[in-house]
Tab-separated table of C-alpha atoms in Angstrom:
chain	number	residue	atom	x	y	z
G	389	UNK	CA	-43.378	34.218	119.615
G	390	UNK	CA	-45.124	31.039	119.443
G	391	UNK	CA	-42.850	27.669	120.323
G	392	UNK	CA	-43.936	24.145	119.613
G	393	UNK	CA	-45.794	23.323	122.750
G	394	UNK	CA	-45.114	19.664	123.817
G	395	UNK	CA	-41.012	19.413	123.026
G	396	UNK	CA	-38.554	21.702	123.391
G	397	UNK	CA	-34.917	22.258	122.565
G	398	UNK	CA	-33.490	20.483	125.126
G	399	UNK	CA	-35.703	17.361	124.750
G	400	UNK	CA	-34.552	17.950	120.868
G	401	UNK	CA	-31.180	17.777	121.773
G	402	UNK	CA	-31.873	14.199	123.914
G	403	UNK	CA	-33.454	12.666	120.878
G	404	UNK	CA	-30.639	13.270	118.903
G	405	UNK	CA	-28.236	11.437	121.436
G	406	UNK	CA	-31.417	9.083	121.890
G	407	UNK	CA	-31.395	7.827	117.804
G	408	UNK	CA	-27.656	7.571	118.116
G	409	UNK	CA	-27.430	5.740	120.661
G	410	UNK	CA	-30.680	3.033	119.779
G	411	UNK	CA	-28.981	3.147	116.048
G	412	UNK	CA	-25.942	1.657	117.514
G	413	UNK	CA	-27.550	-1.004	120.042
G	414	UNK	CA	-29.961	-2.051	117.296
G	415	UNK	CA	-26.893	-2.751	115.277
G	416	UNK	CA	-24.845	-4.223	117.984
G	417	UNK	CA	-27.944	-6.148	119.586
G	418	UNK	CA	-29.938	-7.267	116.740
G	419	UNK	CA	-27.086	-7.463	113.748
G	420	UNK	CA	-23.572	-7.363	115.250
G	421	UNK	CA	-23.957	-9.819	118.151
G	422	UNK	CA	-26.252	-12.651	116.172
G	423	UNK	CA	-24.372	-12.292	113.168
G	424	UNK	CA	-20.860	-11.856	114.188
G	425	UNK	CA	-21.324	-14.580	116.842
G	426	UNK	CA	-22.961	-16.966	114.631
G	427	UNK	CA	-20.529	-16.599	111.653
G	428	UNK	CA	-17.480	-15.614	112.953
G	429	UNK	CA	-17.106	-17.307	116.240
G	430	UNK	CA	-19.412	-20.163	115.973
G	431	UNK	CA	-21.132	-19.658	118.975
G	432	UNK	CA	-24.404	-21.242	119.594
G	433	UNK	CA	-28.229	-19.586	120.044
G	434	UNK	CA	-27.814	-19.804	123.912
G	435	UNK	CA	-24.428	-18.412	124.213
G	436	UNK	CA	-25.742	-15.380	121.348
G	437	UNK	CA	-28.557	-15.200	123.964
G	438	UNK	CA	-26.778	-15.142	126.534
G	439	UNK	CA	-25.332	-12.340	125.807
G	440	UNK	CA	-27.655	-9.979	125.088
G	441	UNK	CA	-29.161	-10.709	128.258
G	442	UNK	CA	-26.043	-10.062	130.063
G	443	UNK	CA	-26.385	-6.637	128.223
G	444	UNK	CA	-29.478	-5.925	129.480
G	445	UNK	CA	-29.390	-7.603	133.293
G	446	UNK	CA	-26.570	-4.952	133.721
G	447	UNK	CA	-28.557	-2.196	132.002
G	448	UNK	CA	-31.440	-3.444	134.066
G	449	UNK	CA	-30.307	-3.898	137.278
G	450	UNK	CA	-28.411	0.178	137.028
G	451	UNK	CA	-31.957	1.891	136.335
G	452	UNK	CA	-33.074	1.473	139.925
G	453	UNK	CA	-29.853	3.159	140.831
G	454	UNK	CA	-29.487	5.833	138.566
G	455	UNK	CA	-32.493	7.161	138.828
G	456	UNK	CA	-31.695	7.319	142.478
G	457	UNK	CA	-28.494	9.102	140.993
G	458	UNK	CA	-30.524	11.563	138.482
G	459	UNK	CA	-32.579	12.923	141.427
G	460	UNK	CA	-29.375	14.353	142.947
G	461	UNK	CA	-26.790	14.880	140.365
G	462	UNK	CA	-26.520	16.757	137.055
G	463	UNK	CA	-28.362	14.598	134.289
G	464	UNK	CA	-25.868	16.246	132.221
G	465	UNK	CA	-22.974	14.580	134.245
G	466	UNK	CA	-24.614	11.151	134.548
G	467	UNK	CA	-25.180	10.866	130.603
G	468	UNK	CA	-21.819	11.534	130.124
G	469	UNK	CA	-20.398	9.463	132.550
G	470	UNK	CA	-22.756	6.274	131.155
G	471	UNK	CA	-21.860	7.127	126.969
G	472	UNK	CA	-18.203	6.721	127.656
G	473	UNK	CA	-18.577	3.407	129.456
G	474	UNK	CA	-21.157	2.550	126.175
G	475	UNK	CA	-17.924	3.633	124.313
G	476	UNK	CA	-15.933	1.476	126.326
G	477	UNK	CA	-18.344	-1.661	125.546
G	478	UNK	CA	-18.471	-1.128	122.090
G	479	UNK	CA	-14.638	-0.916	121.730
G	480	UNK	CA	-14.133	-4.010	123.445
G	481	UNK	CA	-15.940	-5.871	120.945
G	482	UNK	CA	-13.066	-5.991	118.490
G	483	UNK	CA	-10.996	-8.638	121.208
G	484	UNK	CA	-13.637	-10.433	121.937
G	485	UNK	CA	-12.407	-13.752	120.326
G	486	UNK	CA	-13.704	-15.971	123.491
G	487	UNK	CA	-17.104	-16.520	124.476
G	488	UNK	CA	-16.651	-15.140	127.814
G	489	UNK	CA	-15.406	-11.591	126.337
G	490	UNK	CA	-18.006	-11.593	123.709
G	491	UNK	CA	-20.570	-12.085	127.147
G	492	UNK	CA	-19.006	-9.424	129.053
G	493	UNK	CA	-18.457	-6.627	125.988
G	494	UNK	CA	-22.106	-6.928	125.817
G	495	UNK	CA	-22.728	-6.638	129.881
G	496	UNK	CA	-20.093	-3.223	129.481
G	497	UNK	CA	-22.097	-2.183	127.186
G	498	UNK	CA	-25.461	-2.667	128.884
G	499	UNK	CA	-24.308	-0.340	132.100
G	500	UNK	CA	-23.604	2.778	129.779
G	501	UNK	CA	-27.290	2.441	128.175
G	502	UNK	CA	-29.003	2.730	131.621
G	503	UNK	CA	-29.344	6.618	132.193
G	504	UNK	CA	-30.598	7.921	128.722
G	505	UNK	CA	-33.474	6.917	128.080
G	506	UNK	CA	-34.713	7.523	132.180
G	507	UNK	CA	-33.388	11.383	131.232
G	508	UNK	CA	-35.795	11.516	128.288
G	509	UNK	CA	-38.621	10.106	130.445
G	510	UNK	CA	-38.483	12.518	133.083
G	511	UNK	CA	-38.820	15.492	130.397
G	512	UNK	CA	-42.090	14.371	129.799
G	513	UNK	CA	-45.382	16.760	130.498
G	514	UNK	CA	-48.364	15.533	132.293
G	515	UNK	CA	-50.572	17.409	129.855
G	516	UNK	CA	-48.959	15.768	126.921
G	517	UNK	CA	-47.880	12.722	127.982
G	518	UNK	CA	-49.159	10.144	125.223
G	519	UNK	CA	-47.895	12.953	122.011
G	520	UNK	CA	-44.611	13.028	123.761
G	521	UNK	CA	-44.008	9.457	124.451
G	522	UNK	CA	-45.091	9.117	120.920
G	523	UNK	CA	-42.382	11.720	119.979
G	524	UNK	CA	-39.596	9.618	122.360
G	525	UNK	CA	-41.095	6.318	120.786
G	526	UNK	CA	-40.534	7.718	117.676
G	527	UNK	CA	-36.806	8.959	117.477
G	528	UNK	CA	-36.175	5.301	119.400
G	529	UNK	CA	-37.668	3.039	116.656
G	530	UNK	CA	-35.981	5.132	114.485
G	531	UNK	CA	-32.865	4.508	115.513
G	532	UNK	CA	-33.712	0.952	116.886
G	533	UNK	CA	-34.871	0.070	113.477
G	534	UNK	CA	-32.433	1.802	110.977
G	535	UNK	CA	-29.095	0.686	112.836
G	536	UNK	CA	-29.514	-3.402	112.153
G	537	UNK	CA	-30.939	-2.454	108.584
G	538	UNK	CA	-27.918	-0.056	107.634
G	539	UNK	CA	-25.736	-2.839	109.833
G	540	UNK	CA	-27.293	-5.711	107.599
G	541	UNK	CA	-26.179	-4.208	104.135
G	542	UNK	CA	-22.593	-2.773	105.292
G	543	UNK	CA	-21.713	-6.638	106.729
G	544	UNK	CA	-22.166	-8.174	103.513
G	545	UNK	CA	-19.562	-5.662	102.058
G	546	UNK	CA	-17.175	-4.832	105.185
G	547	UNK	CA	-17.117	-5.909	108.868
G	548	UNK	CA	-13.941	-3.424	109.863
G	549	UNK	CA	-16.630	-0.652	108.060
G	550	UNK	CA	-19.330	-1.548	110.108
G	551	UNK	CA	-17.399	-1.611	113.492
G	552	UNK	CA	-15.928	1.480	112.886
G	553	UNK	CA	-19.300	2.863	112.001
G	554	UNK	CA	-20.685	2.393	114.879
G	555	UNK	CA	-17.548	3.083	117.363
G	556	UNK	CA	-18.227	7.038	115.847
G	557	UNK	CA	-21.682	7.174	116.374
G	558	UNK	CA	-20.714	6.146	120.041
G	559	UNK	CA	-17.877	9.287	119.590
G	560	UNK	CA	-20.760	11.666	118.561
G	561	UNK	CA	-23.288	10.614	121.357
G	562	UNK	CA	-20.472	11.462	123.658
G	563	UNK	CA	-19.395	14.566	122.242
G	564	UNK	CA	-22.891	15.920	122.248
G	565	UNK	CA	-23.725	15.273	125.309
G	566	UNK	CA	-21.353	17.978	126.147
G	567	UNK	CA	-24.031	20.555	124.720
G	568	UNK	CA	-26.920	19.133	127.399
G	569	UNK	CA	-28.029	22.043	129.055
G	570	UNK	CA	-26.879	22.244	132.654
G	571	UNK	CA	-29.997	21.728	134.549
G	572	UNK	CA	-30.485	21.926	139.157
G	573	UNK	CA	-30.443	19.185	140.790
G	574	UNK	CA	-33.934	18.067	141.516
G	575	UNK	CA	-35.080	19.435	144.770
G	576	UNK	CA	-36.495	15.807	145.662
G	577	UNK	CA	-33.141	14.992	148.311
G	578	UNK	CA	-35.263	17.280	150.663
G	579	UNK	CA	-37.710	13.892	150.735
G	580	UNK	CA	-37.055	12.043	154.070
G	581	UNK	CA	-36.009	8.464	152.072
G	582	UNK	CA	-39.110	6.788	154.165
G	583	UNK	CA	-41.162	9.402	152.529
G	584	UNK	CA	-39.587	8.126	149.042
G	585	UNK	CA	-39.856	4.188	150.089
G	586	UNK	CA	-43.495	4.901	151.051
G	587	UNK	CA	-44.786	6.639	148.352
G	588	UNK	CA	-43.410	4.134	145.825
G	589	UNK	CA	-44.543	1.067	147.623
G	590	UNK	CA	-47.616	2.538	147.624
G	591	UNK	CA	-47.506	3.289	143.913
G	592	UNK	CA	-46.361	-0.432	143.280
G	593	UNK	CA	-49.188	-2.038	145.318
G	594	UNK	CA	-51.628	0.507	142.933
G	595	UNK	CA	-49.950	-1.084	139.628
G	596	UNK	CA	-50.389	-4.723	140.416
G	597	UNK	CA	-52.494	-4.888	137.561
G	598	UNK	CA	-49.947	-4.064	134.913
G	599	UNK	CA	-47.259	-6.194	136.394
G	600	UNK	CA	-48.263	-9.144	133.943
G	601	UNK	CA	-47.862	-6.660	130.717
G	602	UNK	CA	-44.814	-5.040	132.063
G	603	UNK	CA	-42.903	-8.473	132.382
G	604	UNK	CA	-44.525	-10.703	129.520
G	605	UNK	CA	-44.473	-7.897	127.152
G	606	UNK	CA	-40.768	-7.672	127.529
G	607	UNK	CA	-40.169	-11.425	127.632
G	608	UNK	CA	-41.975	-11.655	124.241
G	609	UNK	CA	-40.636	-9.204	122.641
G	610	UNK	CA	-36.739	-9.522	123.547
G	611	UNK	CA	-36.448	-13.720	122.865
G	612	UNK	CA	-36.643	-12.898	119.283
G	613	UNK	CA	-34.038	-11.206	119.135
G	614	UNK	CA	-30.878	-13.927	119.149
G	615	UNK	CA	-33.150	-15.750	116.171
G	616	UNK	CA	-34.597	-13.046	114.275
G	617	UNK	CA	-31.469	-13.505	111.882
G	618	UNK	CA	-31.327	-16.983	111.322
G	619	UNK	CA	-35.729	-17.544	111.387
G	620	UNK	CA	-35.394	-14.979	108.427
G	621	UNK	CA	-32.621	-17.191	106.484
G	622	UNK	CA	-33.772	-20.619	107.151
G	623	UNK	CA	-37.344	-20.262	107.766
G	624	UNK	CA	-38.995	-17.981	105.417
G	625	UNK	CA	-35.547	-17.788	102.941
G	626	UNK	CA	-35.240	-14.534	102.559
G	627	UNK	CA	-32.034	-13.100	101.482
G	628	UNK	CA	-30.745	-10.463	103.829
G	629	UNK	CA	-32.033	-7.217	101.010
G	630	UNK	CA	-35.676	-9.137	102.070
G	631	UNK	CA	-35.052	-9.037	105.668
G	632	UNK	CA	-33.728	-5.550	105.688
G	633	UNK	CA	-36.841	-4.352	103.783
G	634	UNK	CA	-39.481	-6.352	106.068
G	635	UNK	CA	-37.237	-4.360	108.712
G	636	UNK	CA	-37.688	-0.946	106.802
G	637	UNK	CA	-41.412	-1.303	106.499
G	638	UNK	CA	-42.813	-2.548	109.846
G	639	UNK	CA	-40.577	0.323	111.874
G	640	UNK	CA	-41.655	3.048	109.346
G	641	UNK	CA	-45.080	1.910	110.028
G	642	UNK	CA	-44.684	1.705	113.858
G	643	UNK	CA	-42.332	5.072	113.254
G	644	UNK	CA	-45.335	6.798	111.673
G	645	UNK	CA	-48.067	5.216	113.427
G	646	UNK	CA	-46.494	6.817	116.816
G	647	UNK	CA	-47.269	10.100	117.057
G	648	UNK	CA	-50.960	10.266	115.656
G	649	UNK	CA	-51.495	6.913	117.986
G	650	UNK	CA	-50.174	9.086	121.057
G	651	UNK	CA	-52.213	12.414	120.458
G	652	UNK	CA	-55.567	10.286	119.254
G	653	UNK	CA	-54.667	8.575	122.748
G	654	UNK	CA	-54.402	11.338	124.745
G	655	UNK	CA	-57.880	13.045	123.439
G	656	UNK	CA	-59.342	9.475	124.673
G	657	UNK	CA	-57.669	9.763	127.788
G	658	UNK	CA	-55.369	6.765	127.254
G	659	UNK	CA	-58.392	4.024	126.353
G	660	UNK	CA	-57.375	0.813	127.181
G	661	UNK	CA	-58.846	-0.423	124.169
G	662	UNK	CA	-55.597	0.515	121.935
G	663	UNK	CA	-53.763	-1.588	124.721
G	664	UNK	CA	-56.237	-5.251	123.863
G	665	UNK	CA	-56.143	-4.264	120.750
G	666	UNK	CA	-52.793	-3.651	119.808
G	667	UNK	CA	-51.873	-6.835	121.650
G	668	UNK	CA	-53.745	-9.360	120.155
G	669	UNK	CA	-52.866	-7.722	116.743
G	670	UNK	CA	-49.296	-8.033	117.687
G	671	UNK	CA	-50.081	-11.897	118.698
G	672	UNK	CA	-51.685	-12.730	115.485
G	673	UNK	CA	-49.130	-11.018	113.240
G	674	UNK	CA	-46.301	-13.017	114.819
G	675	UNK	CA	-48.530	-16.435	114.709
G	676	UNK	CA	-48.919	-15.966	110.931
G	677	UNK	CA	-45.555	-14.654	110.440
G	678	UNK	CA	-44.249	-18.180	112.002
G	679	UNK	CA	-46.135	-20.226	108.926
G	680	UNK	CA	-43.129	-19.482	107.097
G	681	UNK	CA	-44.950	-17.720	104.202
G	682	UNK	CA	-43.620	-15.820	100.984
G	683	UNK	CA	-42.243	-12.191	101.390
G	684	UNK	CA	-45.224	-10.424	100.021
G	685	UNK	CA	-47.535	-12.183	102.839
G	686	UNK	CA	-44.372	-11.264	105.322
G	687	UNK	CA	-44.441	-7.859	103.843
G	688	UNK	CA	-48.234	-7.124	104.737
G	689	UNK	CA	-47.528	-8.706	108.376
G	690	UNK	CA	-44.843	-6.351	108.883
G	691	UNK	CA	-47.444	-3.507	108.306
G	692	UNK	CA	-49.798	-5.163	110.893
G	693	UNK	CA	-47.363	-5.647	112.936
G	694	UNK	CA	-45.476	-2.188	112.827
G	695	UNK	CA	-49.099	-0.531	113.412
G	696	UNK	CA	-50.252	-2.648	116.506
G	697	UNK	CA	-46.476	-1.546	118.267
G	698	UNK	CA	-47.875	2.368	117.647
G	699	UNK	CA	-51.101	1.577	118.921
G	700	UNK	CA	-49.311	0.069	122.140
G	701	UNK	CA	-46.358	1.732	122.818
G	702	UNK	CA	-47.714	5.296	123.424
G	703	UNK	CA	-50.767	4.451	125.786
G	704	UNK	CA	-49.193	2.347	127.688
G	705	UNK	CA	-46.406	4.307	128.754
G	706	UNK	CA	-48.262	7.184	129.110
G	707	UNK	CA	-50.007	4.394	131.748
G	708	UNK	CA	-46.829	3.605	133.320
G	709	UNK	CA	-46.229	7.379	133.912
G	710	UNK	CA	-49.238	7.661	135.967
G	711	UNK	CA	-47.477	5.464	138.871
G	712	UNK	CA	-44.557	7.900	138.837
G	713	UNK	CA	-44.387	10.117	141.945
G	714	UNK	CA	-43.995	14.244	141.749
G	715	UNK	CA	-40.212	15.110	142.396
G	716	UNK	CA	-39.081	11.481	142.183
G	717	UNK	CA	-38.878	11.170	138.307
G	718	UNK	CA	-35.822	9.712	138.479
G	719	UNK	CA	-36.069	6.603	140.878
G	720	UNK	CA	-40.129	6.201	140.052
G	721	UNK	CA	-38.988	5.403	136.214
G	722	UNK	CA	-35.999	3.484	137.304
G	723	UNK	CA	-37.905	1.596	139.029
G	724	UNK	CA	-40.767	0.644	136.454
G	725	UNK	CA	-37.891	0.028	133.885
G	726	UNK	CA	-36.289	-2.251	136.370
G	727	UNK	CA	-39.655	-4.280	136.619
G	728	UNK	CA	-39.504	-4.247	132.504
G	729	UNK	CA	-36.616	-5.296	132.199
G	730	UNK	CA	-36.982	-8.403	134.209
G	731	UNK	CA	-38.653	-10.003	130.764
G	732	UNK	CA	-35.580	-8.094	129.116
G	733	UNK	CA	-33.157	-10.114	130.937
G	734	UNK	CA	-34.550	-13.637	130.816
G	735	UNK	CA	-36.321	-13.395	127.125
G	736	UNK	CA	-32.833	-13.887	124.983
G	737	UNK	CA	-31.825	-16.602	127.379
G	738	UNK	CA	-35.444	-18.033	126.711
G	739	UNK	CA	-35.633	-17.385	123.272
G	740	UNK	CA	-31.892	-19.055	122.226
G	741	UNK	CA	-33.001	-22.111	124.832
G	742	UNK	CA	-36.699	-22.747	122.929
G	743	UNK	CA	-34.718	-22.436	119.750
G	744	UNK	CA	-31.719	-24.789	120.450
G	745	UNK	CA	-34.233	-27.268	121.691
G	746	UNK	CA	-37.561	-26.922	119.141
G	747	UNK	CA	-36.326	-24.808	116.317
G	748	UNK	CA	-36.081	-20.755	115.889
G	749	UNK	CA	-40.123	-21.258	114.651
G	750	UNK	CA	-41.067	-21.975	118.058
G	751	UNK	CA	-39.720	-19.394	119.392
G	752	UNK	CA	-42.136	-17.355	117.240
G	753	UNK	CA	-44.988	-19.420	118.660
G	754	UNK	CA	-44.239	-18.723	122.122
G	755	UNK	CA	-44.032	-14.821	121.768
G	756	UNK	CA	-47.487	-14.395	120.020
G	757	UNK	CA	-49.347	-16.575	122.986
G	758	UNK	CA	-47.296	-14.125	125.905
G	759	UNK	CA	-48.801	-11.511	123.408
G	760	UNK	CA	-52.492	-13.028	123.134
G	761	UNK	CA	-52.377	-13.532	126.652
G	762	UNK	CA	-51.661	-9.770	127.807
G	763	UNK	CA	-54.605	-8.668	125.478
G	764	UNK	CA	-56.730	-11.227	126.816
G	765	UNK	CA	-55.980	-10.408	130.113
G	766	UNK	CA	-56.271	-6.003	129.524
G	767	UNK	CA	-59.272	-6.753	127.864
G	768	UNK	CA	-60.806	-8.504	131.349
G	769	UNK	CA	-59.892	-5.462	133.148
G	770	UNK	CA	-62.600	-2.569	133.671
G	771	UNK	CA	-59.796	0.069	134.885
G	772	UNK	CA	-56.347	0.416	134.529
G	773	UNK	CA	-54.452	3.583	135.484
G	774	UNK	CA	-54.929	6.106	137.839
G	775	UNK	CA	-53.949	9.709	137.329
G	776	UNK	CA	-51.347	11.146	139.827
């Protein structure tokens, strides 16, 4: 009987929990915790900021640790474990009436998002690598994308609706994690831990070249988030059926561009070329985006924009996979998504600071030079990558 050859049912079964739980951290991230904080409790950019950066310095600063954790105990366990405390964050949002709860809600949150997405990684083939991060890339912009979009439209009718919403998605992430296959526990506790240290010190003195992408690309990216909301109302006036569309299109075209990105990638063994390419695409799209133009010019940036991410995403981390080391999955992707999500952590801080001081439009201006100046810099660069 012939099977689909690069994902199988239990990597089907991760996606699943995978859109779920992206659906409900777009919402929270990009809709809930701007919106809701803006509106509701009056807070300012840098408290919205700070925030989501709390979320994501405590999802950060776990992936180091449990991938130390997935390497010697049942995935299955560890999933579980994490989606209740997401559970736990997401149900706390309803009190938080004070600043101070509305920071630490989000920083709950953050530690239950940690382990899934490390579990995915560590599924992946060598021989397929680009496809399948496409795949992964895929289901996450899915969900990433549609949960603020279907968040947008059920705020304007019911808040209590959209909470709810999203406290059963959290229910049905947990519930199905139940069905995750019960898998050994990696062999890789047989490594002396000097062996382990070794190996990835060696692997991080190798990647010194991609430490600039890994930390500016992140940066970039995450300080639009607090003002993504309000640079869509006051700067380019759209009403929020305008936003959600711009939304809709540029993550169905990243969404679609993903997979035939990843397998043209892999046939051209990972060229750096979609890497300068897609960046400085990226760059330009969000330097024209900040002119504060009509929709329909905002509508064709969106499709720039969307396509440059699935030229990107893919190849590079089908690059960062290359610096993982055999039987240590689990701590070698921690790590790398600990070194990511250093730009994670301080962009929304960044990003509510530039826009409190010089306006949500140069925050824009900011991200596209980080972006212009990782392309310029990949495109200096003769090699990059080295197969393990």
């Amino acid at each position: 009987m012939r099977q689909n050859h690069w994902v199988g049912p239990d990597m089907r079964l991760l996606s699943v929990i995978l859109f779920i739980v992206e659906f409900v951290r777009g919402a929270v991230l990009v809709s809930l915790l701007p919106i809701y904080g803006a509106r509701s409790l009056g807070l300012s950019p840098d408290v919205i900021g700070l925030a989501i950066s709390a979320h994501y310095i405590t999802d950060t600063l776990l992936k180091i640790a449990i991938g130390y954790l997935l390497d010697r105990f049942s995935p299955r366990l560890i999933v579980q474990i994490s989606l209740a405390i997401a559970l736990v964050g997401v149900y706390a949002l309803q009190f938080a009436d004070l600043p101070w709860m509305f920071i630490g809600a989000a920083a709950i949150y953050g530690i239950g998002m940690s382990p899934i997405w490390i579990v995915c990684l560590t599924r992946v083939s060598e021989e397929h690598r680009a496809t399948q991060m496409g795949f992964l890339y895929t289901i996450w912009l899915f969900g990433l994308g549609s949960g603020p979009i279907i968040c947008n439209i059920l705020l304007d009718y019911s808040s209590d609706l959209t909470y709810n919403l999203l406290v059963l998605m959290s229910v049905a992430a947990l519930l199905l994690s139940f069905f995750m296959r019960k898998s050994k526990v990696s062999s890789m506790h047989h490594i002396p831990i000097k062996a382990q240290i070794h190996a990835l010190r060696d692997k991080l003195v190798s990647m010194k070249q991609l430490l600039p992408g890994m930390i500016l690309q992140t940066t970039g990216a995450s300080m639009l988030i607090p003002i993504l909301p309000g640079f869509a109302t006051h700067e380019l006036g759209l009403s929020g059926a305008q936003y959600s569309i711009l939304l809709t299109v540029g993550g169905l075209c990243a969404v679609g561009g993903l997979i035939p990105m990843g397998k043209l990638s892999d046939r051209l063994g990972g060229n750096r070329w979609f890497l300068v390419v897609g960046f400085l695409a990226f760059a330009f799209g969000l330097y024209v985006l900040a002119w504060g133009l009509s929709f329909w010019y905002c509508l064709v940036i969106a499709v720039g924009l969307g396509l440059s991410y699935s030229a990107i995403l893919p190849t590079w981390n089908a690059l960062l996979a290359t610096y993982v080391p055999p039987k240590q999955e689990g701590v070698g992707w921690g790590l790398l998504s600990t070194f990511e999500g250093v730009g994670v952590m301080i962009g929304p801080i960044l990003g509510g600071v530039i826009a409190l001081w010089g306006g949500e439009t140069a925050v824009f201006w900011t991200s596209a030079i980080l972006f212009g100046l990782i392309g310029l810099y990949y495109s200096t660069l003769k090699k990059i990558g080295v197969r393990n």
